[in-house]
């Protein structure tokens, strides 16, 4: 199975700040990488797919980048509603595998 | 609009079988793949399996011996059955729709059903 190593595990940032979350795959996943946002008690919501494609309805302050084994999620101008846990997912190979998550809090 | 909703018992006895139903609306099971994903409280996400548009299935090898996914297209329902439940299976179970074609992420998720294993 492809292992997804996500960092940091937790992150504290101020409103308006830019935040970066990283995901490292144990092998090349050819940009088959998605990012999800999960708020407490809710199901995950798709933000980014194919490493850098913004899902419909997702604010443009979210962006994704990367290739090969290294990927990142960037949140520009952090808003209070962005407080959540973020997960990466590779879907290049079955089983799909997820990162352990990054919990984002406000400073 | 697209909706998925899981249903089933919230409590299962150890060694017994978990049976969950995912009822979908706003799309056809013959056009979109549906997956099951679970999440222990406060932990990460584990992909369990998928039923493809043609009706075939694939499972996480870690669960394959205990897991079965099926569907009733006339009722727009997908079923999950997993036997020999243990405390390690305590989690919220989600069904999710795959985005528009194979080997894609999940664009719609159900609200999840919390399952506890206890006598």
Tab-separated table of N, CA and C in Angstrom, chain A residues 1 32 34 36 38 41-46 48-50 55 87 89 91-100, chain B residues 35 37 39 43-47 50 52 58 60-61 94 98-99 102-112:
chain	number	residue	atom	x	y	z
A	1	UNK	N	0.833	-1.192	0.000
A	1	UNK	CA	0.000	0.000	0.000
A	1	UNK	C	0.876	1.253	0.000
A	32	UNK	N	-2.232	12.064	-8.645
A	32	UNK	CA	-3.553	11.560	-8.233
A	32	UNK	C	-3.720	11.797	-6.742
A	34	UNK	N	-5.675	14.229	-3.678
A	34	UNK	CA	-6.787	15.096	-3.293
A	34	UNK	C	-6.567	15.614	-1.876
A	36	UNK	N	-8.879	17.136	1.455
A	36	UNK	CA	-10.198	17.270	2.058
A	36	UNK	C	-10.109	18.133	3.310
A	38	UNK	N	-12.193	18.611	6.934
A	38	UNK	CA	-13.205	18.012	7.795
A	38	UNK	C	-13.371	18.839	9.063
A	41	UNK	N	-17.406	16.737	13.737
A	41	UNK	CA	-18.745	16.170	13.621
A	41	UNK	C	-19.302	16.130	12.220
A	42	UNK	N	-18.492	16.514	11.241
A	42	UNK	CA	-18.953	16.542	9.845
A	42	UNK	C	-18.157	15.566	8.994
A	43	UNK	N	-18.683	15.286	7.812
A	43	UNK	CA	-17.965	14.425	6.888
A	43	UNK	C	-16.931	15.250	6.116
A	44	UNK	N	-15.916	14.590	5.564
A	44	UNK	CA	-14.906	15.317	4.783
A	44	UNK	C	-15.526	15.991	3.549
A	45	UNK	N	-14.944	17.141	3.179
A	45	UNK	CA	-15.376	17.868	1.986
A	45	UNK	C	-14.182	17.983	1.036
A	46	UNK	N	-14.404	17.650	-0.217
A	46	UNK	CA	-13.331	17.704	-1.215
A	46	UNK	C	-12.982	19.146	-1.543
A	48	UNK	N	-9.534	19.916	-3.264
A	48	UNK	CA	-8.613	19.897	-4.397
A	48	UNK	C	-8.525	18.463	-4.912
A	49	UNK	N	-8.467	18.273	-6.230
A	49	UNK	CA	-8.212	16.964	-6.797
A	49	UNK	C	-7.198	17.111	-7.932
A	50	UNK	N	-6.641	15.978	-8.343
A	50	UNK	CA	-5.572	15.998	-9.359
A	50	UNK	C	-4.473	16.991	-8.979
A	55	UNK	N	-12.062	22.070	-6.528
A	55	UNK	CA	-13.417	21.525	-6.634
A	55	UNK	C	-14.422	22.684	-6.703
A	87	UNK	N	-6.992	16.490	5.306
A	87	UNK	CA	-6.434	15.190	4.939
A	87	UNK	C	-6.038	15.191	3.470
A	89	UNK	N	-5.242	12.504	0.218
A	89	UNK	CA	-5.623	11.162	-0.232
A	89	UNK	C	-4.955	10.893	-1.569
A	91	UNK	N	-5.187	8.457	-4.886
A	91	UNK	CA	-6.118	7.536	-5.552
A	91	UNK	C	-5.495	6.963	-6.826
A	92	UNK	N	-4.169	6.978	-6.863
A	92	UNK	CA	-3.476	6.391	-8.011
A	92	UNK	C	-3.526	4.876	-7.970
A	93	UNK	N	-3.497	4.344	-6.762
A	93	UNK	CA	-3.452	2.897	-6.560
A	93	UNK	C	-4.454	2.484	-5.498
A	94	UNK	N	-5.016	1.299	-5.659
A	94	UNK	CA	-5.865	0.764	-4.598
A	94	UNK	C	-5.006	-0.102	-3.679
A	95	UNK	N	-5.262	-0.045	-2.344
A	95	UNK	CA	-6.307	0.769	-1.732
A	95	UNK	C	-5.966	2.257	-1.734
A	96	UNK	N	-6.990	3.096	-1.970
A	96	UNK	CA	-6.812	4.519	-1.699
A	96	UNK	C	-6.254	4.648	-0.288
A	97	UNK	N	-5.336	5.561	-0.070
A	97	UNK	CA	-4.828	5.789	1.278
A	97	UNK	C	-4.806	7.277	1.596
A	98	UNK	N	-4.953	7.566	2.874
A	98	UNK	CA	-5.064	8.931	3.355
A	98	UNK	C	-3.888	9.277	4.267
A	99	UNK	N	-3.559	10.565	4.310
A	99	UNK	CA	-2.645	11.047	5.324
A	99	UNK	C	-3.331	11.028	6.679
A	100	UNK	N	-2.541	11.181	7.742
A	100	UNK	CA	-3.071	11.109	9.104
A	100	UNK	C	-3.822	12.375	9.509
B	35	UNK	N	-18.135	4.244	-2.641
B	35	UNK	CA	-17.120	3.702	-1.749
B	35	UNK	C	-17.606	3.727	-0.294
B	37	UNK	N	-15.850	4.242	3.530
B	37	UNK	CA	-14.666	4.725	4.245
B	37	UNK	C	-15.035	4.784	5.716
B	39	UNK	N	-13.758	5.850	9.904
B	39	UNK	CA	-12.891	6.747	10.661
B	39	UNK	C	-13.096	6.519	12.152
B	43	UNK	N	-9.398	9.969	14.699
B	43	UNK	CA	-8.285	9.390	13.932
B	43	UNK	C	-8.486	9.609	12.434
B	44	UNK	N	-7.663	8.934	11.654
B	44	UNK	CA	-7.665	9.126	10.219
B	44	UNK	C	-8.703	8.288	9.497
B	45	UNK	N	-8.652	8.382	8.174
B	45	UNK	CA	-9.634	7.750	7.308
B	45	UNK	C	-9.070	6.464	6.702
B	46	UNK	N	-9.900	5.447	6.661
B	46	UNK	CA	-9.496	4.159	6.077
B	46	UNK	C	-10.478	3.781	4.975
B	47	UNK	N	-9.951	3.604	3.771
B	47	UNK	CA	-10.787	3.148	2.664
B	47	UNK	C	-11.094	1.678	2.855
B	50	UNK	N	-15.189	-0.597	-2.594
B	50	UNK	CA	-15.938	0.126	-3.620
B	50	UNK	C	-16.846	-0.838	-4.375
B	52	UNK	N	-18.341	-0.802	-8.097
B	52	UNK	CA	-18.195	-0.103	-9.358
B	52	UNK	C	-19.541	0.025	-10.068
B	58	UNK	N	-14.314	-4.128	-5.152
B	58	UNK	CA	-12.939	-4.266	-4.704
B	58	UNK	C	-12.892	-3.897	-3.235
B	60	UNK	N	-10.412	-3.414	0.512
B	60	UNK	CA	-9.131	-3.271	1.178
B	60	UNK	C	-8.700	-4.671	1.623
B	61	UNK	N	-7.478	-5.043	1.271
B	61	UNK	CA	-7.025	-6.407	1.573
B	61	UNK	C	-7.041	-6.687	3.070
B	94	UNK	N	-18.687	5.888	6.602
B	94	UNK	CA	-19.207	6.776	5.572
B	94	UNK	C	-19.336	6.044	4.241
B	98	UNK	N	-17.759	8.623	-5.931
B	98	UNK	CA	-16.530	8.957	-6.632
B	98	UNK	C	-16.807	10.020	-7.679
B	99	UNK	N	-15.892	10.979	-7.777
B	99	UNK	CA	-16.037	12.088	-8.731
B	99	UNK	C	-15.945	11.564	-10.141
B	102	UNK	N	-13.562	6.606	-12.883
B	102	UNK	CA	-12.745	5.727	-12.047
B	102	UNK	C	-11.419	6.359	-11.661
B	103	UNK	N	-10.927	5.950	-10.536
B	103	UNK	CA	-9.651	6.416	-10.008
B	103	UNK	C	-9.682	7.928	-9.807
B	104	UNK	N	-10.706	8.346	-9.063
B	104	UNK	CA	-10.870	9.747	-8.711
B	104	UNK	C	-11.234	9.830	-7.243
B	105	UNK	N	-11.142	11.027	-6.642
B	105	UNK	CA	-11.527	11.150	-5.231
B	105	UNK	C	-13.043	11.226	-5.067
B	106	UNK	N	-13.475	11.573	-3.845
B	106	UNK	CA	-14.883	11.475	-3.493
B	106	UNK	C	-15.491	12.868	-3.336
B	107	UNK	N	-16.484	13.165	-4.182
B	107	UNK	CA	-17.014	14.529	-4.177
B	107	UNK	C	-18.227	14.707	-3.273
B	108	UNK	N	-18.922	13.618	-2.952
B	108	UNK	CA	-20.043	13.700	-2.020
B	108	UNK	C	-19.935	12.571	-1.015
B	109	UNK	N	-20.174	12.912	0.241
B	109	UNK	CA	-20.119	11.955	1.338
B	109	UNK	C	-21.450	11.977	2.093
B	110	UNK	N	-21.799	10.824	2.672
B	110	UNK	CA	-22.910	10.810	3.603
B	110	UNK	C	-22.505	11.457	4.917
B	111	UNK	N	-23.457	11.586	5.817
B	111	UNK	CA	-23.157	12.224	7.105
B	111	UNK	C	-22.450	11.281	8.061
B	112	UNK	N	-22.436	9.989	7.712
B	112	UNK	CA	-21.752	9.008	8.537
B	112	UNK	C	-22.662	8.386	9.575
